[in-house]
Amino acid sequence: MKVKLKSISAAVVAATIMATAVPAMADLTFPMLSYRTGPYGPNGTEFADGYADYFTLLNERDGGIGGVKAVTPECETAYNTQKGVECYESTKGQGALVYQPLSTGITYQLIPKVTADDIPMHTMGYGRTSAANGKVFSHVFNYPGTYWDAASVIMKHVSDMEKGDLKGKNIALVYHNSAYGKEPIRTLEELAKRDGFKLTLLPVDHPGQEQKSQWLQIRRERPDYVLMYGWGVMNQVAIKEAGNIRFPMDKFIGIWWSGSENDVLPSGDKANGYKAVTFHGVGTDYPIFDDIKKYVADTGKAAGDGSNIGTALYNRGMYAAVLAAEAAANAQKMFNTKEITSGQMRDGMESLKVDNARMEALGLKGFAPEINVTCENHGGPGLAAIQQWDAKTKTWSLITDFVASDRDIIDPLIAEDSAAYAKENKLTERECKS
Amino acid sequence: MFYREAGDFKTSYAKDQQSFPIKLDRYWVWGVLAIAFLVVPFFINDYWEKSVLLPFLVWSMAALGLNILTGYCGQVSLGTGGFMAVGAYACYKLMVAFPGLNIFIIVILAGLITAVVGIAFGLPSLRIKGFYLAVATLAAQFFLVWMFNKIPWFYNNSASGMITSPERLMFGVPITGASAPPWATYLFCLTLVTIFAFIARNLTRGRIGRSWMAIRDMDIAAEIIGVPPLQAKLSAFAVSSFYIGMSGAMLFGVYLGSAEPTEAFGIDKSFLVLFMVIVGGLGSILGSFLGAAFLVLVPVLMKNIMVGGFGWPADLAAHLELLFIGALIMFFLIVEPHGLAQLWRMTKEKLRLWPFPH
């Protein structure tokens, strides 16, 4: 029976794989390790829709990238690392050009694998921050900004609100108790040392439904500011709890992953004034959305149910797709071929330049700062702005310009952490020709 | 006709007491092992390794461990995820501390460390039983995961609290790390699982296994006939944790390559292994494998059929998969409460009588 069961199921599995895994080599493949289920599903859905819709737009409007159609096979990870690995293995054979797993846990899992398989991975504003050091992490990119840039920009904003004096202030960090949430701690500790504020750490365990004790502590200690590194349902709960204890919302600032409509809408008016950092523009006030409406939404080709267009995470997913498509086009130009390989895609990403003129041509004028990726710096400019929620109009709006982070604090930390990784894995830094 | 003892004469006690006294059983087992060892390694690719075979082997090992404790000794445990975490972190610390050490030895040592931890958390089982013991092991689950998340020494002070397995060799071939070839990791796990499944099979047939089963069936009666509960229960906890620790070490070191405690070793993993044992069959070695195969491979199979075969959206398939797996578990528990292994036992009985049933 054991044999029979196994052999039968193996035969069925083999048959289905053979039937499906015929890679369409003529297309440019951008596999999506997305998640539309589980406690992180609402956030994952918006990002995935934005990512898929931009490629649909390119296919419908321009006939693809450089005349080659882009395809986005989707694989559901449910934000689970084990499923993420399975998705990676099942899609990499289809000619995958770049992976964007939208999960720090899966990113850590895939860093050694993508490097061995010569496939680039773009972890836009998440993942392993020290991957910004391109000399150690050849195949991992996290432009246009990292977790540590975000922490620094948030603290700059706090400093501005306090007229530059943070001495003796108490700043609490509410974070997802995982690799993701722990990332900013080291940066914030350095900043606390430099600026003389007190840092209180409040971990929240997956999935983050239960935060009573954390917010009780906040109510008791009354920190001057609360920062949040949350994701999924944890964000909504935290913003609700903050409303319940009447914490001043303009002193509650989230990372860019804690700044979507999903997070603030459940709290209604209480969420008014909540802030989050962001590395791109908000809303639909950009010409590209006219094209998305015309070619994607109105023709019924939108991913999902098409209701997410213009949300904060949709825009981010779209921006991720824009950068991926730009890098692919760059690689096509560099190697003078239409059908690029994943290795060529990596080179395309490493020499990616997106200036303001190009952004305007894309219909995204002022959407995000210029990007200039180099061999040494895979972390991009690290500029970010602060967005604030208006509960009346139910919209986000940018309240600051895109400002730079404290690179003099972050760069040594990146060097230190990437050196530790290189040592653990016996890597030598590669040389960068310039 | 196809499957019977008639004509299969035994002329010595050794032959009568061998693991698989029926000839056909023996041939099946040798046949499966021969295919697994001699054929599969030549055809394995990354996908089959990472999505099908390694998870199956790793979870089989965990299910074997829990089956020893719950199926054979009757001690319900919800601490499997925590014990797997102990194995994984022991593996990591050993790998980093002794770079030259053979990975095979590291996995065994990780199992031994977990066995010691398991004995410590097994101590309450001498005073409490049933649901209360389940709650006590639940405490182990939460405590261990919390500890690995809280104390930076366990993850060598990395910024993110994740542990990543460095490359380690065996006979000059990398077994862990990204450049490990699929056949090597597969053979490594297969060898471990085969050896320890064989040991488990013989442990449960011998004196120790019988003392476990006596405790399971009625602990007071067992004590009266001279089975010491202290030794029987603690040895079950030790052996079970040893297996679970090794599976945790393989999960982290060989299969995933990096892990964080809350996600890779959460309470859901404890339940997953418990379901494997219950669906597969309590108190059966074969059941551990069948249960692991059922809960690891069926989701992959369903995903391939729905997304790959029919081209349905990935999220719809994910929801349907949850629904179907739940329904299948209930179906099997209603139709065959003793698990998949019992189906095989009944098939055997029927085959013996065929074509002349009573």
Coordinates of N, CA and C in Angstrom, one line a residue, chain A residues 79-241:
Chain A
Y79 N 2.8 34.1 3.0 CA 3.8 34.7 3.8 C 4.6 33.6 4.6
N80 N 4.6 32.4 4.1 CA 5.1 31.3 4.9 C 6.4 30.9 4.2
T81 N 7.5 30.8 4.9 CA 8.8 30.6 4.3 C 8.9 29.2 3.6
Q82 N 8.3 28.2 4.2 CA 8.4 26.9 3.6 C 7.7 26.9 2.2
K83 N 6.5 27.5 2.2 CA 5.8 27.6 0.9 C 6.6 28.5 -0.1
G84 N 7.2 29.5 0.5 CA 8.0 30.4 -0.4 C 9.1 29.7 -1.1
V85 N 9.8 28.8 -0.4 CA 10.9 28.0 -1.0 C 10.3 27.1 -2.1
E86 N 9.1 26.5 -1.7 CA 8.5 25.6 -2.7 C 8.2 26.4 -4.0
C87 N 7.6 27.6 -3.8 CA 7.2 28.4 -4.9 C 8.5 28.8 -5.7
Y88 N 9.6 29.1 -5.0 CA 10.8 29.5 -5.7 C 11.3 28.3 -6.6
E89 N 11.3 27.1 -6.0 CA 11.8 26.0 -6.8 C 10.9 25.6 -7.9
S90 N 9.6 25.9 -7.8 CA 8.7 25.4 -8.8 C 8.6 26.5 -10.0
T91 N 9.0 27.7 -9.7 CA 9.0 28.7 -10.8 C 10.3 29.0 -11.4
K92 N 11.4 28.7 -10.7 CA 12.7 29.2 -11.2 C 13.0 28.5 -12.6
G93 N 12.5 27.4 -12.8 CA 12.8 26.7 -14.1 C 12.1 27.3 -15.3
Q94 N 11.1 28.2 -15.0 CA 10.4 28.8 -16.1 C 11.0 30.0 -16.8
G95 N 12.3 30.2 -16.5 CA 13.0 31.3 -17.1 C 12.8 32.6 -16.2
A96 N 12.7 32.4 -14.9 CA 12.5 33.5 -14.0 C 13.6 34.5 -14.1
L97 N 13.2 35.8 -14.2 CA 14.2 36.9 -14.4 C 14.5 37.5 -13.0
V98 N 13.5 37.8 -12.2 CA 13.8 38.4 -10.9 C 12.7 38.0 -9.9
Y99 N 13.1 37.8 -8.7 CA 12.1 37.4 -7.6 C 11.9 38.6 -6.7
Q100 N 10.6 38.8 -6.3 CA 10.3 39.8 -5.3 C 9.3 39.2 -4.3
P101 N 9.9 38.5 -3.3 CA 9.0 37.7 -2.5 C 8.1 38.5 -1.5
L102 N 8.3 39.8 -1.3 CA 7.5 40.6 -0.4 C 7.5 39.9 1.0
S103 N 8.6 39.3 1.5 CA 8.6 38.8 2.8 C 10.1 38.7 3.2
T104 N 10.3 39.3 4.4 CA 11.7 39.3 4.8 C 12.2 37.9 5.1
G105 N 11.3 37.1 5.7 CA 11.6 35.7 6.0 C 12.0 34.9 4.8
I106 N 11.2 35.0 3.7 CA 11.5 34.3 2.5 C 12.8 34.8 1.9
T107 N 13.0 36.1 2.0 CA 14.2 36.7 1.4 C 15.4 36.1 2.0
Y108 N 15.5 36.0 3.3 CA 16.6 35.4 4.0 C 16.8 34.0 3.5
Q109 N 15.7 33.2 3.3 CA 15.8 31.9 2.8 C 16.4 31.9 1.4
L110 N 16.0 32.8 0.6 CA 16.4 32.8 -0.8 C 17.8 33.4 -1.2
I111 N 18.3 34.2 -0.3 CA 19.5 34.9 -0.6 C 20.6 34.0 -1.1
P112 N 21.0 32.9 -0.3 CA 22.0 32.0 -0.9 C 21.6 31.3 -2.1
K113 N 20.3 31.0 -2.2 CA 19.8 30.2 -3.4 C 19.9 31.0 -4.7
V114 N 19.4 32.2 -4.6 CA 19.4 33.0 -5.9 C 20.8 33.3 -6.3
T115 N 21.7 33.5 -5.3 CA 23.1 33.7 -5.7 C 23.7 32.5 -6.4
A116 N 23.3 31.3 -5.9 CA 23.9 30.1 -6.5 C 23.2 29.9 -7.9
D117 N 22.0 30.3 -8.1 CA 21.2 30.0 -9.3 C 21.4 31.2 -10.3
D118 N 22.1 32.2 -9.9 CA 22.3 33.4 -10.8 C 21.0 34.0 -11.2
I119 N 20.1 34.2 -10.3 CA 18.8 34.9 -10.5 C 18.8 36.1 -9.5
P120 N 18.6 37.3 -10.0 CA 18.6 38.5 -9.1 C 17.3 38.5 -8.2
M121 N 17.4 39.1 -7.1 CA 16.2 39.2 -6.2 C 16.1 40.7 -5.8
H122 N 15.0 41.3 -6.0 CA 14.8 42.7 -5.6 C 13.8 42.7 -4.4
T123 N 14.4 43.1 -3.3 CA 13.6 43.3 -2.1 C 13.4 44.7 -1.8
M124 N 12.4 45.3 -2.3 CA 12.3 46.8 -2.3 C 11.8 47.3 -1.0
G125 N 12.7 47.8 -0.2 CA 12.3 48.4 1.1 C 12.1 47.3 2.1
Y126 N 12.5 46.1 1.9 CA 12.4 45.0 2.9 C 13.6 44.1 2.8
G127 N 13.5 42.9 3.4 CA 14.6 42.0 3.3 C 15.8 42.3 4.2
R128 N 16.9 41.8 3.8 CA 18.1 42.0 4.6 C 18.7 43.3 4.2
T129 N 18.8 44.2 5.2 CA 19.2 45.6 4.9 C 20.6 45.6 4.4
S130 N 21.5 44.8 5.0 CA 22.9 44.9 4.6 C 23.1 44.4 3.2
A131 N 22.1 43.8 2.5 CA 22.2 43.5 1.1 C 22.5 44.7 0.3
A132 N 22.3 45.9 0.9 CA 22.7 47.1 0.2 C 24.2 47.1 -0.2
N133 N 25.0 46.3 0.5 CA 26.4 46.2 0.1 C 26.5 45.3 -1.0
G134 N 26.6 45.8 -2.3 CA 26.6 44.9 -3.4 C 27.9 44.1 -3.6
K135 N 28.9 44.5 -2.9 CA 30.2 43.8 -3.0 C 30.1 42.4 -2.3
V136 N 29.2 42.3 -1.3 CA 29.0 41.0 -0.7 C 27.8 40.3 -1.3
F137 N 26.7 41.0 -1.5 CA 25.4 40.4 -2.0 C 25.3 40.8 -3.4
S138 N 25.9 39.9 -4.3 CA 25.9 40.2 -5.7 C 24.5 40.2 -6.4
H139 N 23.6 39.3 -5.8 CA 22.4 39.1 -6.6 C 21.2 39.7 -5.8
V140 N 21.4 40.4 -4.7 CA 20.3 40.9 -4.0 C 20.3 42.4 -4.0
F141 N 19.1 43.0 -4.3 CA 19.0 44.5 -4.4 C 17.9 44.9 -3.5
N142 N 18.1 46.0 -2.8 CA 17.0 46.6 -2.0 C 16.8 48.1 -2.2
Y143 N 17.2 48.6 -3.4 CA 16.8 50.0 -3.7 C 15.3 50.1 -3.8
P144 N 14.7 51.2 -3.6 CA 15.3 52.5 -3.4 C 15.5 52.9 -1.9
G145 N 15.3 52.0 -1.0 CA 15.5 52.3 0.4 C 15.5 51.1 1.3
T146 N 16.0 51.2 2.5 CA 16.1 50.0 3.4 C 15.3 50.3 4.7
Y147 N 15.2 49.3 5.5 CA 14.6 49.4 6.8 C 15.3 50.4 7.6
W148 N 16.6 50.5 7.5 CA 17.4 51.4 8.3 C 17.3 52.8 7.8
D149 N 17.2 53.0 6.5 CA 16.9 54.3 6.0 C 15.5 54.8 6.6
A150 N 14.6 53.9 6.6 CA 13.2 54.3 7.1 C 13.3 54.7 8.6
A151 N 14.0 53.9 9.4 CA 14.2 54.2 10.8 C 14.8 55.6 10.9
S152 N 15.8 55.9 10.1 CA 16.5 57.1 10.2 C 15.6 58.3 9.8
V153 N 14.9 58.1 8.7 CA 14.0 59.2 8.2 C 12.9 59.5 9.2
I154 N 12.4 58.4 9.8 CA 11.3 58.6 10.8 C 11.9 59.4 12.0
M155 N 13.1 59.1 12.4 CA 13.7 59.8 13.5 C 14.0 61.2 13.2
K156 N 14.3 61.5 11.9 CA 14.5 62.9 11.5 C 13.3 63.7 11.6
H157 N 12.2 63.0 11.2 CA 10.9 63.7 11.3 C 10.5 64.0 12.7
V158 N 10.8 63.0 13.6 CA 10.5 63.2 15.0 C 11.4 64.4 15.5
S159 N 12.6 64.4 15.1 CA 13.5 65.4 15.5 C 13.0 66.8 15.0
D160 N 12.5 66.8 13.8 CA 11.9 68.1 13.3 C 10.8 68.6 14.2
M161 N 9.9 67.6 14.5 CA 8.8 67.9 15.3 C 9.2 68.5 16.7
E162 N 10.3 68.0 17.2 CA 10.8 68.4 18.5 C 11.8 69.5 18.4
K163 N 11.9 70.2 17.3 CA 12.8 71.3 17.0 C 14.2 70.8 17.2
G164 N 14.5 69.6 16.9 CA 15.9 69.2 16.9 C 16.5 68.7 18.2
D165 N 15.6 68.7 19.2 CA 16.2 68.2 20.5 C 15.4 67.0 21.0
L166 N 16.2 65.9 21.0 CA 15.5 64.6 21.4 C 16.0 64.2 22.8
K167 N 16.8 65.0 23.4 CA 17.4 64.5 24.7 C 16.3 64.2 25.7
G168 N 16.5 63.0 26.3 CA 15.5 62.6 27.4 C 14.2 62.2 26.9
K169 N 13.9 62.2 25.6 CA 12.6 61.8 25.1 C 12.5 60.2 25.2
N170 N 11.3 59.8 25.3 CA 11.1 58.3 25.4 C 10.4 57.9 24.1
I171 N 11.1 57.0 23.3 CA 10.5 56.6 22.0 C 10.3 55.1 22.1
A172 N 9.1 54.7 21.8 CA 8.8 53.2 21.9 C 8.7 52.7 20.4
L173 N 9.2 51.5 20.3 CA 9.1 50.8 19.0 C 8.2 49.5 19.2
V174 N 7.1 49.6 18.5 CA 6.2 48.4 18.5 C 6.5 47.6 17.2
Y175 N 7.0 46.4 17.4 CA 7.5 45.7 16.2 C 7.1 44.2 16.1
H176 N 6.9 43.8 14.9 CA 6.6 42.4 14.6 C 7.8 41.5 15.0
N177 N 7.5 40.6 15.9 CA 8.6 39.9 16.5 C 9.2 38.8 15.6
S178 N 9.8 39.3 14.5 CA 10.4 38.4 13.5 C 11.6 39.1 13.0
A179 N 12.2 38.4 12.0 CA 13.4 39.0 11.4 C 13.1 40.4 10.9
Y180 N 11.9 40.6 10.3 CA 11.5 41.9 9.8 C 11.5 43.0 10.9
G181 N 10.7 42.7 11.9 CA 10.5 43.7 12.9 C 11.8 44.1 13.7
K182 N 12.7 43.1 13.8 CA 13.9 43.3 14.6 C 14.9 44.2 13.8
E183 N 14.8 44.3 12.5 CA 15.8 45.0 11.7 C 16.1 46.4 12.2
P184 N 15.2 47.2 12.5 CA 15.6 48.6 12.8 C 16.2 48.8 14.1
I185 N 16.2 47.8 15.0 CA 16.5 48.0 16.4 C 18.0 48.5 16.5
R186 N 18.9 47.9 15.7 CA 20.3 48.3 15.8 C 20.5 49.8 15.4
T187 N 19.8 50.2 14.3 CA 19.9 51.6 13.9 C 19.3 52.5 15.0
L188 N 18.2 52.1 15.5 CA 17.6 53.0 16.5 C 18.4 53.1 17.7
E189 N 19.1 52.0 18.1 CA 20.0 52.1 19.3 C 21.1 53.0 19.0
E190 N 21.7 53.0 17.8 CA 22.8 53.9 17.5 C 22.3 55.3 17.6
L191 N 21.1 55.6 17.0 CA 20.5 56.9 17.0 C 20.2 57.4 18.4
A192 N 19.8 56.4 19.3 CA 19.5 56.8 20.6 C 20.7 57.2 21.4
K193 N 21.8 56.5 21.1 CA 23.1 56.9 21.7 C 23.5 58.3 21.3
R194 N 23.4 58.5 19.9 CA 23.8 59.8 19.4 C 22.9 61.0 19.9
D195 N 21.6 60.8 19.9 CA 20.7 61.9 20.1 C 20.2 61.9 21.6
G196 N 20.6 60.9 22.3 CA 20.2 60.9 23.8 C 18.8 60.6 24.1
F197 N 18.1 59.9 23.2 CA 16.7 59.5 23.7 C 16.7 58.1 24.2
K198 N 15.6 57.8 24.9 CA 15.4 56.4 25.4 C 14.6 55.6 24.5
L199 N 15.0 54.4 24.2 CA 14.3 53.5 23.3 C 13.7 52.4 24.1
T200 N 12.3 52.2 23.9 CA 11.6 51.1 24.6 C 11.2 50.2 23.5
L201 N 11.5 48.9 23.7 CA 11.2 47.9 22.7 C 9.9 47.1 23.1
L202 N 9.0 47.0 22.2 CA 7.7 46.3 22.5 C 7.4 45.3 21.4
P203 N 7.9 44.0 21.5 CA 7.7 43.1 20.4 C 6.2 42.6 20.4
V204 N 5.7 42.3 19.3 CA 4.4 41.7 19.1 C 4.5 40.4 18.3
D205 N 4.0 39.3 18.9 CA 4.2 38.1 18.2 C 3.2 37.9 17.0
H206 N 3.7 37.1 16.0 CA 2.9 36.7 14.9 C 1.6 36.1 15.3
P207 N 0.4 36.4 14.8 CA 0.2 37.3 13.7 C -0.1 38.7 14.2
G208 N -0.2 39.0 15.5 CA -0.3 40.3 15.9 C -1.7 40.7 16.3
Q209 N -2.6 39.8 16.5 CA -4.0 40.1 16.9 C -4.0 40.6 18.4
E210 N -3.0 40.1 19.1 CA -3.1 40.3 20.6 C -2.0 41.3 21.0
Q211 N -2.4 42.5 21.3 CA -1.4 43.5 21.7 C -1.8 44.3 22.9
K212 N -2.7 43.7 23.7 CA -3.2 44.4 24.9 C -2.1 44.8 25.8
S213 N -1.2 43.9 26.1 CA -0.2 44.2 27.1 C 0.8 45.3 26.6
Q214 N 1.1 45.2 25.3 CA 2.0 46.2 24.8 C 1.4 47.6 24.9
W215 N 0.1 47.7 24.6 CA -0.5 49.1 24.7 C -0.8 49.5 26.1
L216 N -1.0 48.5 27.0 CA -1.1 48.8 28.4 C 0.2 49.5 28.9
Q217 N 1.3 48.9 28.4 CA 2.6 49.5 28.8 C 2.8 50.9 28.2
I218 N 2.3 51.1 27.0 CA 2.4 52.4 26.4 C 1.6 53.4 27.2
R219 N 0.4 52.9 27.6 CA -0.5 53.8 28.4 C 0.1 54.2 29.7
R220 N 0.8 53.2 30.3 CA 1.5 53.5 31.6 C 2.7 54.4 31.4
E221 N 3.5 54.1 30.5 CA 4.8 54.8 30.3 C 4.6 56.1 29.6
R222 N 3.6 56.3 28.8 CA 3.4 57.5 28.0 C 4.6 57.9 27.2
P223 N 5.1 57.1 26.3 CA 6.3 57.5 25.5 C 5.9 58.7 24.7
D224 N 6.9 59.5 24.3 CA 6.6 60.7 23.5 C 6.2 60.4 22.1
Y225 N 6.9 59.3 21.6 CA 6.5 58.9 20.2 C 6.5 57.3 20.2
V226 N 5.6 56.8 19.3 CA 5.6 55.4 19.1 C 5.9 55.1 17.7
L227 N 6.9 54.3 17.4 CA 7.2 53.9 16.0 C 6.6 52.5 15.8
M228 N 6.3 52.1 14.6 CA 5.8 50.8 14.4 C 6.4 50.1 13.2
Y229 N 6.9 48.9 13.4 CA 7.3 48.0 12.3 C 6.3 46.8 12.3
G230 N 5.2 47.0 11.7 CA 4.2 45.9 11.7 C 3.8 45.6 10.3
W231 N 3.0 44.5 10.1 CA 2.6 44.0 8.8 C 1.3 43.2 9.0
G232 N 0.4 43.3 8.1 CA -0.8 42.6 8.1 C -1.8 43.1 9.2
V233 N -2.4 42.1 9.8 CA -3.5 42.4 10.8 C -2.9 43.2 12.0
M234 N -1.6 43.0 12.2 CA -1.0 43.7 13.4 C -1.1 45.2 13.3
N235 N -1.0 45.7 12.1 CA -1.1 47.2 11.9 C -2.5 47.7 12.4
Q236 N -3.6 47.1 11.8 CA -4.9 47.5 12.2 C -5.1 47.5 13.7
V237 N -4.7 46.4 14.3 CA -4.9 46.2 15.7 C -4.2 47.3 16.5
A238 N -2.9 47.6 16.1 CA -2.1 48.6 16.8 C -2.8 50.0 16.7
I239 N -3.2 50.3 15.5 CA -3.8 51.6 15.3 C -5.1 51.8 16.1
K240 N -5.9 50.7 16.1 CA -7.1 50.7 16.9 C -6.7 50.8 18.4
E241 N -5.8 50.1 18.9 CA -5.4 50.2 20.3 C -4.9 51.6 20.6

